[in-house]
XYZ file of C-alpha atoms in Angstrom:
431
model
C 1.241 2.247 44.546
C 4.339 1.050 43.231
C 6.210 2.859 41.187
C 8.160 1.564 37.722
C 11.135 0.090 38.167
C 13.001 -0.729 35.166
C 13.815 -4.294 34.822
C 9.491 -4.982 34.474
C 8.394 -4.707 37.753
C 4.246 -3.644 38.010
C 3.721 -0.065 36.703
C 0.441 0.773 38.480
C 1.349 4.595 38.726
C -1.810 6.856 38.237
C 0.869 8.981 36.004
C 1.512 6.582 33.783
C 0.434 5.488 30.917
C -2.996 3.670 30.645
C -1.770 1.253 28.426
C 1.032 0.400 30.622
C -0.942 0.705 34.261
C -3.114 -1.889 32.507
C -1.098 -4.248 31.836
C -1.565 -7.737 32.868
C 0.714 -9.437 35.059
C 0.122 -12.818 34.763
C 0.022 -15.312 31.138
C -3.937 -15.897 32.783
C -4.425 -12.282 32.364
C -2.866 -12.130 28.655
C -5.723 -11.542 26.016
C -6.443 -13.468 22.585
C -3.398 -15.166 22.355
C -4.295 -19.696 23.327
C -1.660 -20.570 21.528
C 0.768 -19.234 23.758
C -1.122 -19.362 27.415
C -3.863 -21.819 26.785
C -3.487 -25.430 29.104
C -1.342 -26.727 26.083
C 0.312 -24.483 24.851
C 4.055 -24.972 24.843
C 5.224 -21.642 27.388
C 2.223 -22.248 29.658
C 3.341 -26.446 30.095
C 7.078 -24.898 30.919
C 6.430 -22.213 32.670
C 3.619 -24.831 34.719
C 6.440 -26.915 34.964
C 9.546 -24.300 35.958
C 11.592 -25.037 32.068
C 11.862 -21.845 30.667
C 13.276 -22.167 26.789
C 14.918 -19.614 24.931
C 12.154 -18.368 22.218
C 10.980 -15.656 19.547
C 7.395 -13.872 19.449
C 6.807 -12.866 16.448
C 3.661 -10.564 15.366
C 2.245 -7.152 14.804
C 2.572 -4.769 17.352
C 0.009 -4.017 20.419
C -0.491 -7.548 20.075
C 1.163 -8.386 23.703
C 4.768 -9.243 22.940
C 6.195 -7.025 25.284
C 4.072 -8.161 28.407
C 3.790 -11.772 27.870
C 8.164 -11.892 27.739
C 7.965 -9.992 30.929
C 5.274 -12.508 32.188
C 6.995 -15.335 31.872
C 10.227 -14.503 33.155
C 7.983 -13.855 35.743
C 6.818 -16.668 36.117
C 9.829 -18.379 35.625
C 11.168 -16.811 38.853
C 13.948 -14.859 36.510
C 15.166 -11.565 36.688
C 14.694 -9.158 33.953
C 16.468 -8.418 31.707
C 15.626 -5.264 28.561
C 17.450 -4.234 25.528
C 16.068 -2.547 22.721
C 18.123 -3.929 19.717
C 16.560 0.500 17.872
C 19.085 1.891 20.850
C 21.560 -1.117 22.710
C 24.470 -3.228 20.910
C 26.693 -5.489 21.708
C 27.961 -3.293 24.447
C 25.014 -3.457 25.822
C 25.087 -6.651 26.106
C 28.030 -7.575 27.417
C 26.985 -4.754 30.395
C 23.841 -8.098 30.937
C 25.117 -11.516 30.032
C 28.423 -9.497 33.357
C 25.340 -9.529 35.702
C 23.650 -12.935 34.602
C 27.507 -14.607 34.923
C 27.081 -12.846 38.696
C 23.466 -14.217 39.090
C 24.428 -17.600 38.182
C 27.237 -18.465 40.553
C 24.358 -17.415 42.617
C 21.919 -20.232 41.186
C 20.461 -17.762 39.723
C 18.602 -17.155 36.105
C 18.374 -14.401 34.070
C 15.637 -14.075 31.746
C 16.929 -11.514 28.522
C 13.951 -9.699 26.679
C 15.205 -8.744 23.024
C 12.989 -5.702 21.840
C 13.182 -5.516 18.037
C 15.768 -8.484 17.648
C 15.387 -8.275 13.958
C 17.041 -4.844 13.901
C 20.644 -6.454 15.121
C 23.124 -6.823 12.851
C 23.778 -10.921 11.384
C 27.255 -10.412 13.695
C 25.540 -8.734 16.309
C 22.943 -11.848 16.594
C 25.943 -13.778 15.769
C 27.246 -11.873 19.672
C 23.739 -13.769 21.594
C 24.895 -17.535 20.324
C 27.309 -19.317 23.193
C 25.474 -17.220 26.007
C 21.739 -18.963 25.071
C 23.420 -22.046 24.248
C 25.572 -22.229 27.728
C 22.101 -20.771 29.262
C 24.169 -17.856 30.516
C 19.833 -16.291 30.182
C 17.170 -17.351 28.380
C 16.387 -15.056 25.625
C 12.962 -13.530 24.784
C 12.897 -11.819 21.836
C 9.972 -10.078 19.626
C 9.527 -8.996 16.949
C 6.980 -7.400 13.977
C 9.311 -8.802 10.818
C 9.136 -12.165 9.799
C 12.439 -13.983 11.859
C 12.661 -16.378 9.434
C 13.839 -13.639 6.681
C 14.939 -11.597 9.572
C 17.406 -13.643 12.010
C 20.438 -15.683 11.080
C 20.885 -19.497 10.167
C 22.961 -20.454 13.432
C 20.843 -18.198 15.677
C 17.207 -19.114 14.495
C 17.895 -22.749 15.594
C 18.505 -22.698 18.804
C 15.258 -20.641 19.439
C 11.898 -21.394 18.464
C 9.278 -19.530 16.919
C 6.556 -18.273 18.177
C 3.460 -16.258 16.822
C 0.909 -13.587 18.511
C -1.511 -13.030 16.901
C -3.645 -9.517 16.304
C -5.813 -8.993 18.781
C -9.405 -9.349 16.913
C -12.325 -7.473 18.043
C -13.884 -9.569 20.517
C -10.015 -8.795 22.347
C -10.064 -5.286 21.711
C -13.548 -5.023 23.041
C -12.502 -6.975 26.429
C -9.994 -5.157 26.624
C -11.349 -1.349 26.514
C -13.896 -2.493 28.912
C -11.854 -4.174 31.561
C -10.571 -0.412 30.843
C -13.506 1.296 31.515
C -14.465 -0.764 34.808
C -11.031 -1.602 36.503
C -10.556 0.892 39.765
C -7.305 0.387 40.642
C -5.784 0.918 37.585
C -7.597 1.910 34.781
C -10.981 4.743 34.301
C -13.472 2.709 36.320
C -13.528 6.158 39.285
C -14.646 7.971 35.990
C -17.660 5.664 35.386
C -16.907 5.898 31.881
C -19.876 4.406 28.798
C -19.197 3.559 25.209
C -21.581 4.871 22.903
C -21.684 0.992 20.178
C -20.426 3.375 17.895
C -18.088 5.084 19.784
C -16.489 2.078 20.541
C -17.128 0.361 16.965
C -14.615 3.879 15.922
C -12.487 2.771 18.348
C -12.128 -0.365 17.732
C -11.535 -0.020 13.715
C -8.954 2.964 14.251
C -6.965 0.350 16.817
C -6.194 -2.028 13.240
C -6.049 -5.189 16.174
C -3.550 -3.252 18.598
C -4.558 -3.321 21.842
C -2.612 -0.340 22.515
C -3.480 2.247 20.376
C -7.655 0.609 21.728
C -6.150 1.831 25.290
C -4.931 4.364 24.306
C -7.101 5.866 21.866
C -9.667 5.296 24.988
C -7.611 7.468 27.466
C -7.149 10.634 25.124
C -11.801 10.091 25.144
C -11.652 9.136 28.881
C -9.938 13.185 28.888
C -12.097 14.587 26.531
C -15.456 13.053 28.916
C -17.171 14.339 32.153
C -17.087 12.397 34.752
C -20.112 9.638 34.541
C -20.155 10.368 30.728
C -20.777 8.178 28.107
C -18.390 8.696 24.794
C -20.448 9.904 21.997
C -18.612 8.476 18.626
C -18.195 11.764 17.711
C -15.843 12.788 20.948
C -14.367 9.645 20.119
C -13.331 10.641 16.690
C -11.937 14.109 18.037
C -9.827 11.899 20.775
C -8.848 9.137 17.885
C -7.357 12.420 15.196
C -6.723 10.958 11.679
C -6.256 7.219 11.250
C -3.123 5.182 10.434
C -2.070 2.423 9.384
C 1.007 -0.793 10.069
C 3.168 0.290 8.087
C 6.632 -3.203 8.458
C 4.516 -5.380 10.153
C 2.528 -6.334 7.227
C 5.069 -5.567 3.923
C 5.512 -9.292 2.793
C 1.786 -10.189 3.297
C 0.385 -7.533 1.936
C 2.631 -8.415 -0.959
C 1.817 -11.847 -0.607
C -2.212 -10.693 -1.336
C -1.593 -8.740 -4.064
C 0.241 -11.053 -6.519
C -2.207 -13.504 -5.221
C -5.727 -11.809 -6.674
C -3.866 -11.083 -9.496
C -2.990 -14.365 -10.411
C -6.567 -14.898 -9.317
C -7.998 -12.383 -12.008
C -8.592 -10.607 -9.454
C -8.505 -6.428 -10.049
C -11.202 -5.361 -7.823
C -9.355 -7.734 -4.853
C -5.152 -6.103 -6.768
C -6.307 -3.054 -6.584
C -7.925 -2.859 -3.059
C -4.320 -4.840 -2.159
C -2.574 -2.070 -4.011
C -4.479 0.343 -2.579
C -3.088 -1.706 1.728
C -0.109 -0.683 0.576
C 0.141 3.199 -0.416
C -1.928 3.101 2.593
C 1.221 2.068 4.716
C 3.528 4.083 2.715
C 5.061 0.961 0.347
C 8.222 1.628 -1.292
C 6.874 2.317 -5.164
C 9.385 0.824 -6.754
C 9.264 -2.432 -3.991
C 5.680 -2.926 -5.901
C 6.940 -1.936 -9.203
C 9.637 -5.154 -8.804
C 6.466 -6.865 -7.909
C 4.228 -6.605 -10.543
C 7.810 -6.881 -12.672
C 8.151 -10.335 -11.572
C 4.666 -11.493 -11.888
C 4.424 -10.616 -14.457
C 6.819 -12.870 -15.627
C 5.501 -15.542 -13.886
C 1.770 -15.336 -13.539
C 0.783 -14.286 -16.704
C 4.414 -15.608 -19.058
C 3.242 -17.361 -22.407
C -0.123 -16.702 -22.418
C 0.340 -13.112 -22.633
C 3.615 -11.789 -23.190
C 3.599 -8.598 -23.812
C 2.313 -8.269 -20.523
C 6.035 -8.085 -19.556
C 7.321 -5.452 -22.106
C 3.876 -3.165 -19.931
C 5.505 -4.184 -17.048
C 8.671 -2.956 -17.954
C 7.151 0.375 -18.592
C 5.455 0.533 -15.932
C 8.742 0.090 -13.667
C 10.177 3.029 -15.999
C 7.420 4.897 -15.441
C 7.373 4.961 -11.788
C 10.934 5.542 -11.480
C 10.495 8.302 -13.445
C 7.427 10.327 -11.822
C 7.415 9.345 -8.229
C 4.268 9.637 -6.101
C 2.037 10.459 -6.022
C 1.494 9.786 -9.815
C 3.442 6.361 -10.055
C 0.464 5.485 -8.080
C -2.093 5.796 -11.013
C 1.089 3.335 -13.044
C 0.803 0.500 -10.449
C -3.188 0.636 -10.587
C -3.242 0.060 -14.716
C -0.116 -2.469 -14.850
C -2.193 -4.455 -11.838
C -5.680 -4.266 -13.800
C -3.438 -5.196 -17.196
C -2.116 -8.029 -14.658
C -5.642 -9.296 -13.074
C -7.779 -9.885 -16.266
C -4.386 -11.003 -18.643
C -4.339 -14.830 -19.158
C -2.238 -16.930 -17.319
C -0.070 -19.922 -17.461
C 3.203 -21.001 -15.120
C 4.995 -23.174 -18.100
C 8.180 -20.883 -18.797
C 8.285 -20.772 -14.815
C 7.701 -24.653 -14.420
C 9.710 -25.046 -17.172
C 13.175 -23.709 -15.645
C 11.806 -25.527 -12.369
C 12.022 -28.184 -14.273
C 15.352 -27.698 -16.169
C 16.968 -27.311 -13.214
C 15.886 -30.886 -11.621
C 17.350 -32.384 -15.256
C 20.666 -30.153 -14.451
C 21.256 -31.013 -10.779
C 20.294 -34.621 -12.224
C 22.205 -35.192 -14.434
C 26.545 -35.375 -15.429
C 27.222 -31.936 -17.458
C 26.879 -33.226 -20.571
C 28.262 -31.936 -23.185
C 27.688 -29.818 -25.609
C 26.926 -31.251 -28.998
C 28.874 -30.436 -31.833
C 26.087 -29.170 -34.447
C 25.798 -26.195 -31.494
C 29.344 -24.733 -30.854
C 30.881 -21.589 -32.540
C 34.022 -22.790 -35.105
C 35.197 -19.281 -34.103
C 38.524 -20.862 -34.449
C 40.391 -23.468 -35.968
C 41.043 -26.432 -33.253
C 36.738 -25.532 -32.626
C 36.497 -25.804 -36.089
C 39.150 -29.621 -36.563
C 37.075 -30.619 -33.596
C 33.938 -30.070 -36.361
C 32.299 -27.295 -34.200
C 29.257 -26.585 -36.363
C 29.088 -29.757 -38.654
C 25.678 -29.927 -39.269
C 23.837 -27.554 -38.532
C 21.067 -25.207 -39.865
C 19.743 -22.049 -39.655
C 16.229 -22.330 -38.768
C 14.966 -20.623 -41.512
C 16.389 -22.690 -44.385
C 14.888 -25.508 -42.808
C 11.333 -26.768 -43.158
C 8.547 -26.024 -40.447
C 8.923 -28.894 -37.532
C 12.082 -30.646 -39.382
C 13.972 -31.917 -36.353
C 16.402 -32.367 -38.830
C 19.243 -30.179 -35.634
C 19.028 -31.707 -32.526
C 19.324 -28.686 -29.601
C 19.793 -31.283 -26.850
C 22.561 -33.632 -25.579
C 21.920 -36.854 -26.687
C 21.146 -38.625 -22.863
C 18.144 -36.072 -23.507
C 16.749 -36.470 -26.069
C 13.306 -37.423 -24.825
C 13.255 -35.093 -21.970
C 10.353 -32.284 -21.601
C 11.259 -29.244 -19.658
C 8.198 -26.915 -21.560
C 4.465 -28.210 -21.076
C 2.365 -25.055 -22.627
C -1.510 -24.599 -20.484
C -2.850 -23.317 -24.200
C -4.256 -20.031 -22.976
C -3.963 -16.583 -24.756
C -1.454 -17.009 -26.740
C 0.555 -19.736 -26.167
C 1.059 -23.060 -27.775
C 2.219 -25.908 -27.673
C 5.501 -25.242 -30.048
C 5.233 -21.940 -32.384
C 6.113 -23.797 -35.399
C 3.949 -26.547 -35.256
C 1.520 -23.406 -35.750
C 3.045 -21.664 -38.322
C 1.602 -22.432 -42.019
C 3.531 -24.499 -44.780
C 6.981 -22.909 -46.723
C 5.816 -21.354 -49.798
C 9.083 -22.921 -50.791
């Protein structure tokens, strides 16, 4: 049996974890990633034509990012170097680059796999740039965090972002069957089978993570006897308490919560809120998102929602978990059942467009503050009348520059308490 090698060689030792022993050795063996391994996929075609390129694998844990990087290195015939951004830094990178330069002088190439690449600071990421650009190394990064946020623009422009999908139950079930039947590397010699209920429990527990499936199966096999059918009860004993993915879904869960509120669905809003609680999300982050949602989604249709969300934010900060989750639930439901209007949101966008596309027109004299002799001499404040002294809708004072008198930014949706123009709805002046 082969021994584990530091640079990504095959592991098939009896004492290695099952997930490591069952790791696919070629791209063809990778499950559930046709966008990378399919015949017309860029990676598969690059391997076929031996044209390596640098890219970042972005996706949830346990979906094959490290496996794909190792398989690509073998397929390209490149020396494999691996760093982890959590434990390794620029000093370690320099050592890798020195070895890569030595190989390059001998006509050999190097593939550098940088796991958790998003954990490097922007300056550490900059240290990669010249060596990726001049081909000293082919870089494959892996991250569970959105590279659009976590990688700096200079590095991102030199890498292709390759999405690694979460595995579905069919993919995970196939991996479990492989492990149960593979004699050299898996559990085939134990002649074990899975009861359908045990399989369902295992797949639900894994949440799309192949490593979790194989690890759970290995624990269950340890508790089982030769030739046993693994029952649901034995599987539950092996798995223990269910865990949930954390930062991986950070932005996706927040997006789902806000979209549920926008769609006036309190049932979905509470579900996604509970999912965020289960992942260990910071309550302050959710309270801020709800505060933003009150202004952006509800807006002028129910202006009081902003006060409710702000009170919820303060209560969350004062209470802390676990009680603050009750506050967040109340605010989320309030926003979900409130009428919705984007009038102020879209109005600001239109105002920004006008500002960006127009000259910086001077403030009309009537709107300037006559606070000193010079401004008064210029005519500041002349022609201005306090709104309380004017009949509603008189238009006596113009509040936009003359060149923009026809501009319109606010267009009411007429939902909830929102109206076209507040002064148009007031009762006539008693005078």
